[in-house]
PDB file of C-alpha atoms and ligand atoms in Angstrom:
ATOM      1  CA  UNK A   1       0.000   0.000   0.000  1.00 93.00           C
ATOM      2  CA  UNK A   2       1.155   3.397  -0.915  1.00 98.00           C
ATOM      3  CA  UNK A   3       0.828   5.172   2.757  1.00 98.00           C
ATOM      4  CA  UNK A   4       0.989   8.963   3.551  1.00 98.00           C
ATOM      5  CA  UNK A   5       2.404  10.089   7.201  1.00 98.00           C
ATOM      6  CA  UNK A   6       1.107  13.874   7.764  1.00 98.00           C
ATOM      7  CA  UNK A   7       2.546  14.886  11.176  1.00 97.00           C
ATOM      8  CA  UNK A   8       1.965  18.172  12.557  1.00 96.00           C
ATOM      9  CA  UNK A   9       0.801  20.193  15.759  1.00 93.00           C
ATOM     10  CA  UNK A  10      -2.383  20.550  13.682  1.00 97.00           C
ATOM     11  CA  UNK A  11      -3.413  23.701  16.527  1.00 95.00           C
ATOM     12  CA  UNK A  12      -5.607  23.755  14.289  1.00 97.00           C
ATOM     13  CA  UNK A  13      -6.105  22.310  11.169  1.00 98.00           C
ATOM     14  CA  UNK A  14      -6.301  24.414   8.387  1.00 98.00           C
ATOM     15  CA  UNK A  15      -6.685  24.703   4.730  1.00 98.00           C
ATOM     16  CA  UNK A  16      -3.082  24.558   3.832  1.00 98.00           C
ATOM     17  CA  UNK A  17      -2.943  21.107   5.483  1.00 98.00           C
ATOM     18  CA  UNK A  18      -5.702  19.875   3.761  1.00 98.00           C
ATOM     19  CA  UNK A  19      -5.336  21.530   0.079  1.00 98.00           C
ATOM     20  CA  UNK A  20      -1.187  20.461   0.201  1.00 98.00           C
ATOM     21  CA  UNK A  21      -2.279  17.108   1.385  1.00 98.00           C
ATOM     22  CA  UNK A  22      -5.001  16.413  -1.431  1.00 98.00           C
ATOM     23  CA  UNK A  23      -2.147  17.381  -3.927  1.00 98.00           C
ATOM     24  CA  UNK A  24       0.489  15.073  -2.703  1.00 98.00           C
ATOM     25  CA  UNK A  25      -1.791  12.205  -2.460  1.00 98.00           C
ATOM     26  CA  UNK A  26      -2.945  12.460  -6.037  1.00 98.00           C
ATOM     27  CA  UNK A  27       0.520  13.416  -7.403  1.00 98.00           C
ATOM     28  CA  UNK A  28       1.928  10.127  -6.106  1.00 98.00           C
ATOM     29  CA  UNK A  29      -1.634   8.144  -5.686  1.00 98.00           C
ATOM     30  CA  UNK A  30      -1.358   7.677  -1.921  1.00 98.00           C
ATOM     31  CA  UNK A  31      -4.163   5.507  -0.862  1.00 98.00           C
ATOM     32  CA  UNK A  32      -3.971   6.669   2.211  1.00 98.00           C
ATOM     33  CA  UNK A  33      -2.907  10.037   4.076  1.00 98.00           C
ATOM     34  CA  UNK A  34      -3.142   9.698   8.284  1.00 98.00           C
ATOM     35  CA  UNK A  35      -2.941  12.611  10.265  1.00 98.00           C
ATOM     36  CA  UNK A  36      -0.790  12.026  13.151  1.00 98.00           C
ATOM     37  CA  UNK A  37      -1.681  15.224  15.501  1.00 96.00           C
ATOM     38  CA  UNK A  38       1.583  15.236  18.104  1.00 93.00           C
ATOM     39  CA  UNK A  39       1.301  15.369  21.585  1.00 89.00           C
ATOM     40  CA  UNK A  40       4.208  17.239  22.806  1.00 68.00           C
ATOM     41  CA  UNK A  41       5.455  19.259  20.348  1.00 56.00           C
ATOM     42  CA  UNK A  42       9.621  18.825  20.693  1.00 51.00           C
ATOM     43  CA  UNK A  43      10.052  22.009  18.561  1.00 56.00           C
ATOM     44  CA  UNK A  44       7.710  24.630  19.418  1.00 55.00           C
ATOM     45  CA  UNK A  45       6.066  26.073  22.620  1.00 60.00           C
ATOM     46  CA  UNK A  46       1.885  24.569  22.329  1.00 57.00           C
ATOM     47  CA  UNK A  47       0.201  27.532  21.987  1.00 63.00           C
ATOM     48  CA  UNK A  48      -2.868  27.736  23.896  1.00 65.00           C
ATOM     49  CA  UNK A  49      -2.205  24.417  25.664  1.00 72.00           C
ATOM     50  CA  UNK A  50      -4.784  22.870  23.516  1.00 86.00           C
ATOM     51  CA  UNK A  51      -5.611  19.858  24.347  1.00 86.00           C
ATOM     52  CA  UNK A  52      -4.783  16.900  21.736  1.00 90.00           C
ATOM     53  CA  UNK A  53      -8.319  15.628  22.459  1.00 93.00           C
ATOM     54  CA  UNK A  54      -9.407  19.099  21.224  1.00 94.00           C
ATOM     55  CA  UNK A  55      -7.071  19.011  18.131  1.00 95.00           C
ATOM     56  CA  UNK A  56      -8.073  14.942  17.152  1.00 97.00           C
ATOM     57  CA  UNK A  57     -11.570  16.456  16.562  1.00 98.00           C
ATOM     58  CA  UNK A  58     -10.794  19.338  14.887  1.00 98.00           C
ATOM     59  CA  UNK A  59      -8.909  17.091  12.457  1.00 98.00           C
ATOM     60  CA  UNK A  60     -11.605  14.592  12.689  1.00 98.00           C
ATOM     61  CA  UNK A  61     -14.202  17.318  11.596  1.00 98.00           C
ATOM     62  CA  UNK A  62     -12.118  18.395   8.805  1.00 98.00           C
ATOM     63  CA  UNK A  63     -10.985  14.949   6.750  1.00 98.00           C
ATOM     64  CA  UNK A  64     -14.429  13.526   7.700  1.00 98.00           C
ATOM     65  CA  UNK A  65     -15.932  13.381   3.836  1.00 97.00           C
ATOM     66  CA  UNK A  66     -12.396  12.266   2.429  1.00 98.00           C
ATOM     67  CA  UNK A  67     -12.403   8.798   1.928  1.00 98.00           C
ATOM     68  CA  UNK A  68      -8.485   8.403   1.807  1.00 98.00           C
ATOM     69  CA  UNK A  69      -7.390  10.668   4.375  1.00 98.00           C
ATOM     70  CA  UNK A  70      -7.434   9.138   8.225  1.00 98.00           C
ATOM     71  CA  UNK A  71      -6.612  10.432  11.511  1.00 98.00           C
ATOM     72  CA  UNK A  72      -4.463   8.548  14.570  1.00 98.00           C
ATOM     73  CA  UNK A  73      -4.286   8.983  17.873  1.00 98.00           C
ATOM     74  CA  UNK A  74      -0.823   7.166  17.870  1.00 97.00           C
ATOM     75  CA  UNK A  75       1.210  10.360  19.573  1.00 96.00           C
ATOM     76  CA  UNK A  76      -1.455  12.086  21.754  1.00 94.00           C
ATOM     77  CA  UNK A  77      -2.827   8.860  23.332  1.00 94.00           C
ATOM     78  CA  UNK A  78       1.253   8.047  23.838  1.00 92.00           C
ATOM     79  CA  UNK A  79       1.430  10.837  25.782  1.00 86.00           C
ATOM     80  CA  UNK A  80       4.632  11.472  25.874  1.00 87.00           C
ATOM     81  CA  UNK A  81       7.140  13.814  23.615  1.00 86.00           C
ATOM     82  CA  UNK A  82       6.259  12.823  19.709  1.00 88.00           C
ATOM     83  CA  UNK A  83       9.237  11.838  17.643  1.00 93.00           C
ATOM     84  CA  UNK A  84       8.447  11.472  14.326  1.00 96.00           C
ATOM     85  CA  UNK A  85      10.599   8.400  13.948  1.00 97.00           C
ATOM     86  CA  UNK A  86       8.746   6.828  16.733  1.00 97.00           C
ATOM     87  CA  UNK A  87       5.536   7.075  14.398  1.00 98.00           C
ATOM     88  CA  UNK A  88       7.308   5.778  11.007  1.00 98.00           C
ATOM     89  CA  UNK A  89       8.407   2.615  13.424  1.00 98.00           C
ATOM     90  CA  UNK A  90       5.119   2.347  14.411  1.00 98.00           C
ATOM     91  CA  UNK A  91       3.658   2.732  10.682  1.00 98.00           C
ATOM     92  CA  UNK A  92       5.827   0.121   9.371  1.00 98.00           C
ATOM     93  CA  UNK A  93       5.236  -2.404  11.602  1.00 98.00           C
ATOM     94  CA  UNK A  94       1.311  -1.745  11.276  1.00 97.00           C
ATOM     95  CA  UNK A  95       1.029  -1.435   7.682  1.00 98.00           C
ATOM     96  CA  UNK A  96       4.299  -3.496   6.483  1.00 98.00           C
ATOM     97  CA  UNK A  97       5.709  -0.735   3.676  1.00 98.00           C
ATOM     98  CA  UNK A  98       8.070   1.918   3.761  1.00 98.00           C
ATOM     99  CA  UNK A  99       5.655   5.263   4.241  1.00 98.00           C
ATOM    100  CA  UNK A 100       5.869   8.583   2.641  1.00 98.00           C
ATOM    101  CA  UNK A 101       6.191  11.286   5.439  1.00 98.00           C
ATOM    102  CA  UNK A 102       4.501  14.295   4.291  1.00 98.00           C
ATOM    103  CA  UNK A 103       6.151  17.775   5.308  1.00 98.00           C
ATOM    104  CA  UNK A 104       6.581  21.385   4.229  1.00 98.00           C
ATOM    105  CA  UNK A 105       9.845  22.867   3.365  1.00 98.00           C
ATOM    106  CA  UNK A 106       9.590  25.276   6.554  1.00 98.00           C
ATOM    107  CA  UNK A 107       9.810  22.190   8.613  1.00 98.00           C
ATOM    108  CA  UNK A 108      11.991  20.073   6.069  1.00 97.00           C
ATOM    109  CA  UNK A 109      14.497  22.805   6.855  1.00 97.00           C
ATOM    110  CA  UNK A 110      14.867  22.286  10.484  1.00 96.00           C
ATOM    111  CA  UNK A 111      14.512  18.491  10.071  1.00 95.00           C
ATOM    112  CA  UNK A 112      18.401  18.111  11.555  1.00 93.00           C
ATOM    113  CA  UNK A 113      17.120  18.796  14.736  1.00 92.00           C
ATOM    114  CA  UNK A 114      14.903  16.063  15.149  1.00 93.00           C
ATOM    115  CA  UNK A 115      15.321  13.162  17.227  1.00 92.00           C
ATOM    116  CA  UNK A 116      17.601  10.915  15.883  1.00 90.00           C
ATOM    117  CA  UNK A 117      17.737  12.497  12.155  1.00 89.00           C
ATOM    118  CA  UNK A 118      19.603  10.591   9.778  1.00 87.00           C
ATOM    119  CA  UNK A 119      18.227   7.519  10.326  1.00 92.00           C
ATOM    120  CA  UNK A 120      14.952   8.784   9.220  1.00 95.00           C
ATOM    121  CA  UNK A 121      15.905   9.199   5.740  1.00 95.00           C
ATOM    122  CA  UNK A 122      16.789   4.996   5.192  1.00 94.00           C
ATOM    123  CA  UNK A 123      12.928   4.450   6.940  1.00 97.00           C
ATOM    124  CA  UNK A 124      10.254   6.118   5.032  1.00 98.00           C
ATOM    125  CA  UNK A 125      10.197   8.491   1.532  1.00 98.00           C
ATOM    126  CA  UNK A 126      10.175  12.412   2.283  1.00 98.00           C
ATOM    127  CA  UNK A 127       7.575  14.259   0.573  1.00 98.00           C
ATOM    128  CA  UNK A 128       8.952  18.244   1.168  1.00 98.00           C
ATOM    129  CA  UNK A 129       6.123  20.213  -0.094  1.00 98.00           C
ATOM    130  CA  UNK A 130       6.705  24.324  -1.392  1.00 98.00           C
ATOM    131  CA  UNK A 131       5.151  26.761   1.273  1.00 98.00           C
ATOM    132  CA  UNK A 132       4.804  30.322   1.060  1.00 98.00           C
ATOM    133  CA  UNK A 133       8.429  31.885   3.303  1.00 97.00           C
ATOM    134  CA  UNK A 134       9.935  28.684   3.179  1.00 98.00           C
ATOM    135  CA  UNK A 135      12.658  28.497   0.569  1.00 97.00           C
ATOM    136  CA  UNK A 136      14.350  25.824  -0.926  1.00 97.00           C
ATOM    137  CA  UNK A 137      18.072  24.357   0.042  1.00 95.00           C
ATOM    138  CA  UNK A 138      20.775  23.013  -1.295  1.00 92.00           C
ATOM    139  CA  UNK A 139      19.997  19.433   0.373  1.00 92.00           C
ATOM    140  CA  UNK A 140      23.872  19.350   1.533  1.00 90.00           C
ATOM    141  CA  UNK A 141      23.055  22.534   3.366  1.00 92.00           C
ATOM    142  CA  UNK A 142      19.796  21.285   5.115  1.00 94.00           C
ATOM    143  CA  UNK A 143      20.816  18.367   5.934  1.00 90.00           C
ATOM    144  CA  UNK A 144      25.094  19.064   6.584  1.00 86.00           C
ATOM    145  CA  UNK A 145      27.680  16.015   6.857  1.00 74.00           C
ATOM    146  CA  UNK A 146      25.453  13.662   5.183  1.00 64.00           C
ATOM    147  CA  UNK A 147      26.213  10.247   7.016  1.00 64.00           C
ATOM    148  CA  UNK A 148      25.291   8.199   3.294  1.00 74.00           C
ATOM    149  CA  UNK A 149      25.349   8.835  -0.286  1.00 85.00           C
ATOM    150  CA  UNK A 150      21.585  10.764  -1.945  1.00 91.00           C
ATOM    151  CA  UNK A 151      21.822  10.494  -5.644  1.00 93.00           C
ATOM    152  CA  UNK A 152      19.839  13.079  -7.510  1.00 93.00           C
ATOM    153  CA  UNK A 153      16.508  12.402  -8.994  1.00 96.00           C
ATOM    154  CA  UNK A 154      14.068  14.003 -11.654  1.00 96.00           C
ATOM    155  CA  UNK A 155      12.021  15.504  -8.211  1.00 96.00           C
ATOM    156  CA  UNK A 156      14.876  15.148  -5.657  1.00 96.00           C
ATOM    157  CA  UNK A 157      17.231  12.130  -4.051  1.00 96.00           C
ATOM    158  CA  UNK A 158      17.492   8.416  -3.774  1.00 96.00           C
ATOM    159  CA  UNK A 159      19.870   7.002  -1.013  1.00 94.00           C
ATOM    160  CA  UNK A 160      21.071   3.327  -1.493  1.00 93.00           C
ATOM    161  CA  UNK A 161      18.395   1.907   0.498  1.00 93.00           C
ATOM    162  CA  UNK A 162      15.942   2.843  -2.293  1.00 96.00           C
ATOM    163  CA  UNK A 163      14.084   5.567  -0.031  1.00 97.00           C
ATOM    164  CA  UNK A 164      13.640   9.047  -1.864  1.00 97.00           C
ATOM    165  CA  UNK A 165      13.727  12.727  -1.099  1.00 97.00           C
ATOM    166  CA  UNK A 166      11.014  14.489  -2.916  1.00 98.00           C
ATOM    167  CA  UNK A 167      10.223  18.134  -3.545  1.00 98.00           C
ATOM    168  CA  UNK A 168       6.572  18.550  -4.869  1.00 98.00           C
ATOM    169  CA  UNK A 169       4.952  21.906  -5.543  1.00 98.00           C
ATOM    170  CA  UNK A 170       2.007  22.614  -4.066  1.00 98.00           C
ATOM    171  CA  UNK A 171      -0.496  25.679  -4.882  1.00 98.00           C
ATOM    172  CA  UNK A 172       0.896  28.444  -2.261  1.00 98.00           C
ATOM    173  CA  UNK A 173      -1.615  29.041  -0.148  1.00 98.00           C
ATOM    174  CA  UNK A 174       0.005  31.077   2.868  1.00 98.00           C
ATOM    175  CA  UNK A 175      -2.266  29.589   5.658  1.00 98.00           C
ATOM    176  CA  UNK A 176      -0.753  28.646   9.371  1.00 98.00           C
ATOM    177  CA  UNK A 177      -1.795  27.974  12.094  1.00 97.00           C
ATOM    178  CA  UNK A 178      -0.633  30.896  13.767  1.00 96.00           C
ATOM    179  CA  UNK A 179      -2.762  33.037  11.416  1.00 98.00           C
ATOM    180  CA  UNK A 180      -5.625  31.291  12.682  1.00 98.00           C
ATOM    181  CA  UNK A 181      -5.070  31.830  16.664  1.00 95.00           C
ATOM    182  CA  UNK A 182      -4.235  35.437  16.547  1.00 96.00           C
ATOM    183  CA  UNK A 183      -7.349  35.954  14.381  1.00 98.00           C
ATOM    184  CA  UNK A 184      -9.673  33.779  16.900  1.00 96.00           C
ATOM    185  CA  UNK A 185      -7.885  36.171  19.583  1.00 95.00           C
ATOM    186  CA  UNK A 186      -8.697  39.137  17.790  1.00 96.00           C
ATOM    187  CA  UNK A 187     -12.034  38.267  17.490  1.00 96.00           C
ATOM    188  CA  UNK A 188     -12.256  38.174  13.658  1.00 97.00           C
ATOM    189  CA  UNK A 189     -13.434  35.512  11.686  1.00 98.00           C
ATOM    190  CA  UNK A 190     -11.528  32.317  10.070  1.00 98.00           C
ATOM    191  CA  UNK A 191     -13.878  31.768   7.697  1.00 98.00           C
ATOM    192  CA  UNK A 192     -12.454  30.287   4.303  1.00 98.00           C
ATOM    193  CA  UNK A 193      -9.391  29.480   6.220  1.00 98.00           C
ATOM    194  CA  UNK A 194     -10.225  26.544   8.113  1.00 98.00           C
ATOM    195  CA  UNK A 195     -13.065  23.998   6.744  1.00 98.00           C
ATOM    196  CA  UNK A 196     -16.940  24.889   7.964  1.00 98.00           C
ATOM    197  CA  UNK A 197     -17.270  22.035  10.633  1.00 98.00           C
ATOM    198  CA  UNK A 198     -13.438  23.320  11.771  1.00 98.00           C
ATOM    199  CA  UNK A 199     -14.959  26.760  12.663  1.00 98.00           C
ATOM    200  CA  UNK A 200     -17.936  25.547  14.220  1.00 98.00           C
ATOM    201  CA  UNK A 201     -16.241  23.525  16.199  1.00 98.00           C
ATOM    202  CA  UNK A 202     -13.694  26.261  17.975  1.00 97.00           C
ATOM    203  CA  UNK A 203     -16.298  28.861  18.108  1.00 97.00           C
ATOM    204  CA  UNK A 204     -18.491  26.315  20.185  1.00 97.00           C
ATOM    205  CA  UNK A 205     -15.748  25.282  22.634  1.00 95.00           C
ATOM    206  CA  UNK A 206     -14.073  28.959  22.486  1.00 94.00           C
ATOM    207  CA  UNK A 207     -10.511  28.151  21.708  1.00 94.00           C
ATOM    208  CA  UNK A 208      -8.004  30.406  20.952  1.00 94.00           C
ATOM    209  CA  UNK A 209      -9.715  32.864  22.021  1.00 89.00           C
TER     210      UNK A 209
HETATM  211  P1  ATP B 301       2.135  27.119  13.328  1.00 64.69           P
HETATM  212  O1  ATP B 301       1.662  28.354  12.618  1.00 64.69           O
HETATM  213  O2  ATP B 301       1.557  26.924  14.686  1.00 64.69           O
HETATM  214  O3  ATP B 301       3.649  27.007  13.313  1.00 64.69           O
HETATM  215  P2  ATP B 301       1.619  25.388  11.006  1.00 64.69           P
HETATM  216  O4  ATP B 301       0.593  26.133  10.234  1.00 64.69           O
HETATM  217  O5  ATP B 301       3.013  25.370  10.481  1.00 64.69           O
HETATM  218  O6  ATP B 301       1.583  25.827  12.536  1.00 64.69           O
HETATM  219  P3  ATP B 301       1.786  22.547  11.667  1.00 64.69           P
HETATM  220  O7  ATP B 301       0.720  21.714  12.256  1.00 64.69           O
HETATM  221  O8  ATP B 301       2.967  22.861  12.485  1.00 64.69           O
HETATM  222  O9  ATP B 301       1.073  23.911  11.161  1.00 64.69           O
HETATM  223  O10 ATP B 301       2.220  21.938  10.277  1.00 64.69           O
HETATM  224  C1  ATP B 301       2.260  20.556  10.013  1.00 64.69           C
HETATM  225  C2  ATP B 301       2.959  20.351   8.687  1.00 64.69           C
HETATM  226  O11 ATP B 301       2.224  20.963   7.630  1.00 64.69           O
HETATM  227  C3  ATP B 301       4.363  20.971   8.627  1.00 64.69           C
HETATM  228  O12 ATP B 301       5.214  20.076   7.951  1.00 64.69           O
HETATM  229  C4  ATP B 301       4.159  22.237   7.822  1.00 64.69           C
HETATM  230  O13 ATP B 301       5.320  22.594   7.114  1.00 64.69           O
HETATM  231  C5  ATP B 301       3.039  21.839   6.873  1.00 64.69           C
HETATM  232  N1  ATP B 301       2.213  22.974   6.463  1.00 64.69           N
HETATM  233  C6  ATP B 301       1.444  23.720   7.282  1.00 64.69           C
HETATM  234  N2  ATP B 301       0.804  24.686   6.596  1.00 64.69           N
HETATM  235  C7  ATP B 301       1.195  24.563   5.309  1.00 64.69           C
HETATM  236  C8  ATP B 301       0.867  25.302   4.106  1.00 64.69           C
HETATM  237  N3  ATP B 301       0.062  26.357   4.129  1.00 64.69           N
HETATM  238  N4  ATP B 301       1.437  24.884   2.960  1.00 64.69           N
HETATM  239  C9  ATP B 301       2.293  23.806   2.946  1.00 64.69           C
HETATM  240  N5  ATP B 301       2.629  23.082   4.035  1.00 64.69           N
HETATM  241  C10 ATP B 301       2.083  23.457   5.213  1.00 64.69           C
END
């Protein structure tokens, strides 16, 4: 099975998630895309301490009506700091292929900081998508004394292991989720920037706000 791993804060869910998602999955025809919401973000303070039972449905809500994207609780019902590398294990073992792990180049960029980095790369495919801010390396530079050999490809690397770094453009749509808590704590409206269910669903429980 061709597997997706989209891994995120997801505080919340947005547009850009779920637009740059849709893309990837029909550029490579992923039959599935899960949503892995973290618990403990390593990299970033959680803004709003929202609760990953609060962000689950929010991402529930949102990928409801797609029939290939799906959502795990595999990091917040952990509980404990999310490592991404923890969740490929986990992904392989369940689902017995390599994954792709889904990512924009914003994150792609600080990638050498997280846990246990290079041996991410020989475990699943990286899918870097383009995002508005973010730009684009030189991979040497990204990724610094690379520990094997990446030969270049039409849309990025191939180590020797077979597993590929990708870069796939995605329509910039310059979305995050930061936007989306200063505007709830503002008071204005996130209309057209999250999905309809999304909105209802933090107005009625008053996050962010
Ligand atoms: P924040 O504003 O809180 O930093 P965010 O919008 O970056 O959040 P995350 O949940 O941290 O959202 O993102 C999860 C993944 O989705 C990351 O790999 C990020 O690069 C990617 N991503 C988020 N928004 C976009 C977007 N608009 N276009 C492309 N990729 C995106």
């Amino acid at each position: 099975m061709k597997l997706g791993i989209f891994g995120g804060t997801f505080n919340p869910i947005h547009l850009g998630h779920l637009r740059s998602a849709q893309e990837v999955s029909e550029r490579l025809g992923l039959e599935r895309v899960i949503f892995v919401p973290s618990f403990i973000p390593p990299h970033k303070e959680l803004a709003h301490g929202v609760p990953g039972k609060q962000r689950l449905e929010a991402v529930r809500l949102a990928i409801r009506d797609n029939p290939i994207f799906e959502l795990s609780a595999f990091e917040v019902e952990a509980g404990v700091t999310s490592y991404s590398i923890r969740t490929i294990e986990h992904m392989r073992r369940e689902h017995q292929t390599t994954p792709y792990f889904i990512l924009g180049q914003d994150a792609f960029n600080e990638i050498t900081s997280w846990y246990e980095a290079p041996r991410l790369f020989s475990l699943a495919h990286f899918v870097i998508m383009t995002r508005p801010g973010a730009p684009r390396k030189p991979l040497e530079a990204v990724l610094g004394d690379l520990s094997e050999p990446f030969a270049p490809t039409d849309r990025g690397f191939r180590n020797a292991g077979g597993c590929e770094i990708m870069y796939l453009e995605v329509t910039a749509l310059d979305i995050s989720s930061s936007l989306i808590r200063s505007l709830c704590r503002e008071g204005r409206s996130i209309r057209y920037l999250v999905p309809p269910a999304v909105e209802d669903y933090i107005a009625r429980e008053g996050i962010y706000r």
